[in-house]
mmCIF file of C-alpha atoms in Angstrom:
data_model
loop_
_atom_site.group_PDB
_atom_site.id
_atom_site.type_symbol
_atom_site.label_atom_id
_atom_site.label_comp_id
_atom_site.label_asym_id
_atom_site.label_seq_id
_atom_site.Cartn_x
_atom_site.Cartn_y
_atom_site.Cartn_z
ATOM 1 C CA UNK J 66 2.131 13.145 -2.409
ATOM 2 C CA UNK J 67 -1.113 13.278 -0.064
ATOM 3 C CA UNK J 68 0.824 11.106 2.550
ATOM 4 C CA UNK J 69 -2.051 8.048 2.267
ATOM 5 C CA UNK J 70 0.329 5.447 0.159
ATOM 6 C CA UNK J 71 -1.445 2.718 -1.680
ATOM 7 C CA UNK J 72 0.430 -0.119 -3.442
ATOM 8 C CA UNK J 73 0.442 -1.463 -5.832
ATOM 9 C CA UNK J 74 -0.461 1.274 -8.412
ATOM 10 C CA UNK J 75 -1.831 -1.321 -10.850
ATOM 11 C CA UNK J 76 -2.454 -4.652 -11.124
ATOM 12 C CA UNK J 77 -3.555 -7.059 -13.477
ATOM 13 C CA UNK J 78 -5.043 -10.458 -12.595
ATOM 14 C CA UNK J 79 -7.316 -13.193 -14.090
ATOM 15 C CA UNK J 80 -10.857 -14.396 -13.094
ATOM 16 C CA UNK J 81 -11.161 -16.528 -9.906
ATOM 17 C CA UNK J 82 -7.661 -15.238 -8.596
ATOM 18 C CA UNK J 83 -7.355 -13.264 -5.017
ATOM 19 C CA UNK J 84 -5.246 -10.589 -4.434
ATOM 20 C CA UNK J 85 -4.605 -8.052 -1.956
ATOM 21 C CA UNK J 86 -4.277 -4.030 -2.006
ATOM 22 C CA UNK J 87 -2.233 -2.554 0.848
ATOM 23 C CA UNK J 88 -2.512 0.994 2.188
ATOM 24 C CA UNK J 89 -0.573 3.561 4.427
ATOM 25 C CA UNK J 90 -2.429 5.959 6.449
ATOM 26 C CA UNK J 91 -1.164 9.268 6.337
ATOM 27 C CA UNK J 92 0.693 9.801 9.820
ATOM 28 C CA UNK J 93 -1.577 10.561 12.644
ATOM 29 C CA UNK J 94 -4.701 9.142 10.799
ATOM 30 C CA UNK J 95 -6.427 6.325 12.807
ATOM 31 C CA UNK J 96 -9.365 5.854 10.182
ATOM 32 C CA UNK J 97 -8.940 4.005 6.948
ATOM 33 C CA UNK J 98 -11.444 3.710 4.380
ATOM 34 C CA UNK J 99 -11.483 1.545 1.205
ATOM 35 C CA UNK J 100 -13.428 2.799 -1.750
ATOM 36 C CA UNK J 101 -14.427 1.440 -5.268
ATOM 37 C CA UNK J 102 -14.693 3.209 -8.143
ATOM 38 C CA UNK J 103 -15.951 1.823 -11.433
ATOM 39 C CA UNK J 104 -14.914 3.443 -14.756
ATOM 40 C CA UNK J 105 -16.879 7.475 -14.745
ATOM 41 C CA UNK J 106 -18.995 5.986 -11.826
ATOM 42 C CA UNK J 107 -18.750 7.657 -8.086
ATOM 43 C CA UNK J 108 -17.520 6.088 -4.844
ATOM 44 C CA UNK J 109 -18.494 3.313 -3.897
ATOM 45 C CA UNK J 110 -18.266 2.775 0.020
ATOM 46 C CA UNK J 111 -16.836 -0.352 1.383
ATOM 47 C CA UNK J 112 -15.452 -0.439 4.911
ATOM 48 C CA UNK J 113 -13.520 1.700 7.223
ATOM 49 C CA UNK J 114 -11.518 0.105 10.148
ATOM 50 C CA UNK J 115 -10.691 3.058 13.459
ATOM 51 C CA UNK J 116 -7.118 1.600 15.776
ATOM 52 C CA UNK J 117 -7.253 -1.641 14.628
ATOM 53 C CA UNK J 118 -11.094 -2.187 14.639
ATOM 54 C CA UNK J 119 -13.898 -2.175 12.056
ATOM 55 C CA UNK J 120 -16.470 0.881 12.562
ATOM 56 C CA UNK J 121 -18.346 0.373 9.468
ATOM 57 C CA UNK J 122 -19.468 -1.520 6.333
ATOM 58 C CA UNK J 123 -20.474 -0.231 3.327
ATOM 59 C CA UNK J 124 -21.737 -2.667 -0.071
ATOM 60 C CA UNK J 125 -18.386 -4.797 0.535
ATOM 61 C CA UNK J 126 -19.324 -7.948 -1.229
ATOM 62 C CA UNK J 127 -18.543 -11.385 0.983
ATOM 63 C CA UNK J 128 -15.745 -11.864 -1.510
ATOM 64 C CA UNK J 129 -13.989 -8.918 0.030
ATOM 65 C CA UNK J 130 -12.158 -8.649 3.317
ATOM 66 C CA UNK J 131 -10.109 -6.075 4.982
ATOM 67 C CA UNK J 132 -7.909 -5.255 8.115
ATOM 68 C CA UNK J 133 -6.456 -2.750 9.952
ATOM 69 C CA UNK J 134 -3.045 -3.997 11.523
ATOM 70 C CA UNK J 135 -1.547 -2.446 15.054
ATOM 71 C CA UNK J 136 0.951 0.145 12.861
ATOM 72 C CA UNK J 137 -2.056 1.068 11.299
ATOM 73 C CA UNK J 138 -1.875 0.124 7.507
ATOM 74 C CA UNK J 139 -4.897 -1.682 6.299
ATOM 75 C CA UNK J 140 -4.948 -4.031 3.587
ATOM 76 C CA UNK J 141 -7.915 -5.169 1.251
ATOM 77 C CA UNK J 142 -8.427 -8.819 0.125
ATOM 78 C CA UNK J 143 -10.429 -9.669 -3.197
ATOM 79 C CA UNK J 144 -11.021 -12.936 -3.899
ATOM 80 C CA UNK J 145 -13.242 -15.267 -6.644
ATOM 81 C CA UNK J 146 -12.516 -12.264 -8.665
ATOM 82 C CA UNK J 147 -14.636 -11.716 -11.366
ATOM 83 C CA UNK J 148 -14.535 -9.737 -14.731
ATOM 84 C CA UNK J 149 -16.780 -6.472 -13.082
ATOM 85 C CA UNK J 150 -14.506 -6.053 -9.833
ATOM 86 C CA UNK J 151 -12.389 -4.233 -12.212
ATOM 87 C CA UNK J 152 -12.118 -0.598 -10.851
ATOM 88 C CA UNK J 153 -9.718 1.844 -8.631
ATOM 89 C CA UNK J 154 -9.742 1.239 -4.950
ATOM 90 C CA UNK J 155 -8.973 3.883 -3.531
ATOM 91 C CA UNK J 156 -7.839 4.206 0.111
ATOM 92 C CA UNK J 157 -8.418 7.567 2.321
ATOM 93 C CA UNK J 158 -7.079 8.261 6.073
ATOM 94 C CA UNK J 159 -8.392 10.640 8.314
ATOM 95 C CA UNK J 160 -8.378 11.768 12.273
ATOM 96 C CA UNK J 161 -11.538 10.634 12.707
ATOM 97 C CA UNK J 162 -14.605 9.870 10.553
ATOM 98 C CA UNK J 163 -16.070 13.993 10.584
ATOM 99 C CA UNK J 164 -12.663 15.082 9.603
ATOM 100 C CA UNK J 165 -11.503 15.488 5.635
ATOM 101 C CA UNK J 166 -10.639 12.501 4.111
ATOM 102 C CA UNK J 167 -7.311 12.343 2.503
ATOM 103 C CA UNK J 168 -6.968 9.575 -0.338
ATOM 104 C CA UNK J 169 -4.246 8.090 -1.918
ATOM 105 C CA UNK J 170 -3.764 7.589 -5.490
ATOM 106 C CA UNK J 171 -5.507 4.447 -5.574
ATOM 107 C CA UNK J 172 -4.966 0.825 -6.904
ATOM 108 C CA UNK J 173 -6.382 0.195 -10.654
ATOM 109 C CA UNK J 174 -7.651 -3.109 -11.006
ATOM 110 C CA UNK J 175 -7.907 -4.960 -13.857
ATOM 111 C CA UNK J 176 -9.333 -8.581 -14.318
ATOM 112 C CA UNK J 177 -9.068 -10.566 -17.322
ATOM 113 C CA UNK W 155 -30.663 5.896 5.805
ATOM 114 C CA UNK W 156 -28.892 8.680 4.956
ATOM 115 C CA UNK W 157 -28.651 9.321 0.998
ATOM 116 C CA UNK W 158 -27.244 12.678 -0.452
ATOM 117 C CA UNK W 159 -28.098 13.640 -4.089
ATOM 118 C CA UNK W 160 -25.767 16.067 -6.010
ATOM 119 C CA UNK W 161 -27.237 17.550 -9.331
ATOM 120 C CA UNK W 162 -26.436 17.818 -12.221
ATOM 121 C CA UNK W 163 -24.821 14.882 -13.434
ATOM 122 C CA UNK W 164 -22.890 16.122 -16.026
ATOM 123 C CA UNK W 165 -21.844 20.199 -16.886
ATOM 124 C CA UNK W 166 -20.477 21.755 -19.941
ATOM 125 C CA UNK W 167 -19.232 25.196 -19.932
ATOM 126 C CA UNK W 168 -17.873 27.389 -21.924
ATOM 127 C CA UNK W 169 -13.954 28.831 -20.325
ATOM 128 C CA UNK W 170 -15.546 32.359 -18.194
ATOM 129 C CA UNK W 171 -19.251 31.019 -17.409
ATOM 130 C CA UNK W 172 -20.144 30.019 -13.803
ATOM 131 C CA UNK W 173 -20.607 26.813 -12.805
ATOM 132 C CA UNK W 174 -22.892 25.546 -9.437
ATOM 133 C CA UNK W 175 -22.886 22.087 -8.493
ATOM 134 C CA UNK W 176 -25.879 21.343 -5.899
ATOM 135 C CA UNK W 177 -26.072 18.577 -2.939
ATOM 136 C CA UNK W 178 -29.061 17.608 -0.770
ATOM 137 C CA UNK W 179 -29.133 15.289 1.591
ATOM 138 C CA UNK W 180 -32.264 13.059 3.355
ATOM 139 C CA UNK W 181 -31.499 13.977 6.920
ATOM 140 C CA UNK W 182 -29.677 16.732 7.917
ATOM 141 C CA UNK W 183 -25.835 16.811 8.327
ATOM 142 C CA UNK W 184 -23.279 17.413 11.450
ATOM 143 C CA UNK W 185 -21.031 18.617 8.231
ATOM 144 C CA UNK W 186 -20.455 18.646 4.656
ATOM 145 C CA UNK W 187 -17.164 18.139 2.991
ATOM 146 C CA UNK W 188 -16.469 18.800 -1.103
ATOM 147 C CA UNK W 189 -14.086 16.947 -2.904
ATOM 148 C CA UNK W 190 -12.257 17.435 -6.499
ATOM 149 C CA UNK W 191 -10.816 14.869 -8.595
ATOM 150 C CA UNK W 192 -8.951 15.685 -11.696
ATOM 151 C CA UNK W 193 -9.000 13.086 -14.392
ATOM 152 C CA UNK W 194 -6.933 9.928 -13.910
ATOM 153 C CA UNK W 195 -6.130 11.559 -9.989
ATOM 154 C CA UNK W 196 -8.285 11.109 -6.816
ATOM 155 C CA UNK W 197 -10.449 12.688 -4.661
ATOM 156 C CA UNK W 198 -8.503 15.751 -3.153
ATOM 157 C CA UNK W 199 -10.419 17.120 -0.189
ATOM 158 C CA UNK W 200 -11.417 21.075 -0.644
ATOM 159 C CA UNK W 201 -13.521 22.197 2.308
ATOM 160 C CA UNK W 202 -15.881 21.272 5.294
ATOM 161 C CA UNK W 203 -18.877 23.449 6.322
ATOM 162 C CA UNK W 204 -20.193 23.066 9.598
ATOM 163 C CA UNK W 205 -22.269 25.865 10.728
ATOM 164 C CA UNK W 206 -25.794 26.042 9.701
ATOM 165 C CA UNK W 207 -26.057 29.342 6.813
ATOM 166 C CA UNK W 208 -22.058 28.768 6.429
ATOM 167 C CA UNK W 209 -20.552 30.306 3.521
ATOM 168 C CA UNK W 210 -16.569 30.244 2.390
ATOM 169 C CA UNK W 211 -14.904 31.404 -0.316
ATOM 170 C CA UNK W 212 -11.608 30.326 -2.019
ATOM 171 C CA UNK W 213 -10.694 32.448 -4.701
ATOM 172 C CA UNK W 214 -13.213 31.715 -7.387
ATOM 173 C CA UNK W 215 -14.924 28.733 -5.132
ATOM 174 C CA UNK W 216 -17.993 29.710 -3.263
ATOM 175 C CA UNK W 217 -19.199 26.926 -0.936
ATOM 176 C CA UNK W 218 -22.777 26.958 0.899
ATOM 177 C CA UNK W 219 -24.460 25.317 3.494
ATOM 178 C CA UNK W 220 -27.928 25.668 3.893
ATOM 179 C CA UNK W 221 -29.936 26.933 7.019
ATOM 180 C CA UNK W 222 -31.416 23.325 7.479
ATOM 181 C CA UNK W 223 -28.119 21.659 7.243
ATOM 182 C CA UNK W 224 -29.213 19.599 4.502
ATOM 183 C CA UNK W 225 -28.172 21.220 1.665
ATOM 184 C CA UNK W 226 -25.064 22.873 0.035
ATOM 185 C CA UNK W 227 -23.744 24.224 -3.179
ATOM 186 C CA UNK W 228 -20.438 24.837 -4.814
ATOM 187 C CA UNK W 229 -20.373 27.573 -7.227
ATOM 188 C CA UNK W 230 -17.235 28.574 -9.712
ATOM 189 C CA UNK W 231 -17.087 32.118 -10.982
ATOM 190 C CA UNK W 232 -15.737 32.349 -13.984
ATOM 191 C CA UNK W 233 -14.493 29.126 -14.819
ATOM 192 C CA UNK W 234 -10.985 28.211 -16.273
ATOM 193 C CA UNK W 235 -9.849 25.066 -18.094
ATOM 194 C CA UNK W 236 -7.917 23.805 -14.780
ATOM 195 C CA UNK W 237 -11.331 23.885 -13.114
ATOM 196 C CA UNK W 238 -12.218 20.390 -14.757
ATOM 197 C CA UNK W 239 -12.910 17.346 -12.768
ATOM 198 C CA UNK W 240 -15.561 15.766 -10.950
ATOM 199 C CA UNK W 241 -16.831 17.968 -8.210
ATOM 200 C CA UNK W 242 -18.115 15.999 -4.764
ATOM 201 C CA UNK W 243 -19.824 16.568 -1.823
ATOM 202 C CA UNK W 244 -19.725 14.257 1.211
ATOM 203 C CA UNK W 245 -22.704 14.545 3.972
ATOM 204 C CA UNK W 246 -21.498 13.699 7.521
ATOM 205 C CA UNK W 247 -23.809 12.479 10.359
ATOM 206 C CA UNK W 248 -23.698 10.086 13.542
ATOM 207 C CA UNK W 249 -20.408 8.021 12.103
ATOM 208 C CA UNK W 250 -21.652 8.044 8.748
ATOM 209 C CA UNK W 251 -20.281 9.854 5.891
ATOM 210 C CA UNK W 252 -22.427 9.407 1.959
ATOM 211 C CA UNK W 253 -20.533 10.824 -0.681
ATOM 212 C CA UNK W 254 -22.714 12.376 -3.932
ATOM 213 C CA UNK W 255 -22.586 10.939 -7.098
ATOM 214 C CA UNK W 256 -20.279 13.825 -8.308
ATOM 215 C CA UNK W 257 -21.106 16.744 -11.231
ATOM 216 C CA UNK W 258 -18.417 16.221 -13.875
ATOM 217 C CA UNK W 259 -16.770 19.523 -15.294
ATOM 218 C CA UNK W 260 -16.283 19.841 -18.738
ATOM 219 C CA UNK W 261 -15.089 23.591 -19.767
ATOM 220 C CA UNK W 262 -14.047 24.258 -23.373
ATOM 221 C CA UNK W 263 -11.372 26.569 -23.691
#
């Protein structure tokens, strides 16, 4: 357990659906980032929220939207989903952005 | 921007040959972080090197950073079959941190 929780694990959906991957920062962490990762492909950067506000944006389509709530969890919103948004998301914490990310086991995404 | 490029893509070994993964980056870096992730796991963070010249060690894992700050390498004596994975590096500077495209491990026992 790397303390960074991600739910849920997998998830299956169909074309033109939204759904919504939640994650919880390991304890102390005030940076969340959101990653994608196609199948054998690398990480893909897509937003990372510090406290509460967002500090940067990666390729994070206009389809996608995130937050970081006061306790801290973030949650990412796809929506319009279409057949190539399948991938893990994958979720990392960390003190601050020059410190070692910590990820969580990620969300597998699968659209039909 | 910033853009780091890790080389090679793709590394087959045989179980006891070395392995080096490399990683340059466009501008030069506050720090540089490497990452492992096994297959079917994620990213699990291994090191950060700071200091310009840096070099650490653990156990069979040599990590560089070069005397510009712009470049690094990881490099795996003697490689065993629980070495295999994807091998990372992430390039740090002002707020922004670019992950490689990874070097994927393949070692045949």
């Amino acid at each position: 357990d790397s303390g960074v929780t991600q739910t849920p694990k997998h998830l299956i959906t169909a074309t033109g659906q939204r759904v919504t991957l939640r994650c919880s920062p390991r304890s102390g962490d005030l940076s969340v980032y959101w990653y994608q990762q196609s199948l054998d492909q690398g990480l893909q950067f897509l937003i990372q929220y510090y406290n509460g506000e967002e500090r940067a944006k990666g390729n994070i389509l206009e389809r996608f939207s995130a937050q970081q709530f006061p306790d801290l969890h973030s949650e990412l919103n796809l929506s319009s989903l279409e057949l190539g948004d399948s991938a893990l998301y994958f979720c990392a914490s960390s003190r601050d952005s020059n410190y070692g990310y910590t990820f969580g086991s990620g969300t597998r995404l699968t659209v039909v | 921007g910033q853009q780091v490029m890790q080389i090679p893509q793709y590394q087959h070994v045989q179980e006891g040959e070395d392995f080096t993964t490399y990683c340059n980056s466009s501008t030069t870096l506050s720090n540089i972080q490497w990452y492992k992730q096994r297959p079917g796991g994620h990213p699990v963070f291994l090191i950060q090197l700071v200091k310009s010249g840096e070099v650490k060690k653990q156990k069979r894992l040599t990590f560089q950073f070069g005397e510009a700050k712009k470049n690094s390498s990881l490099h795996i004596t003697a490689t065993q079959t629980t070495d295999v994975g994807t091998y990372f590096c992430a390039g740090y500077n002002n707020n922004d941190m670019r992950f490689g495209a990874g070097t994927r491990l393949t070692v045949k026992p």
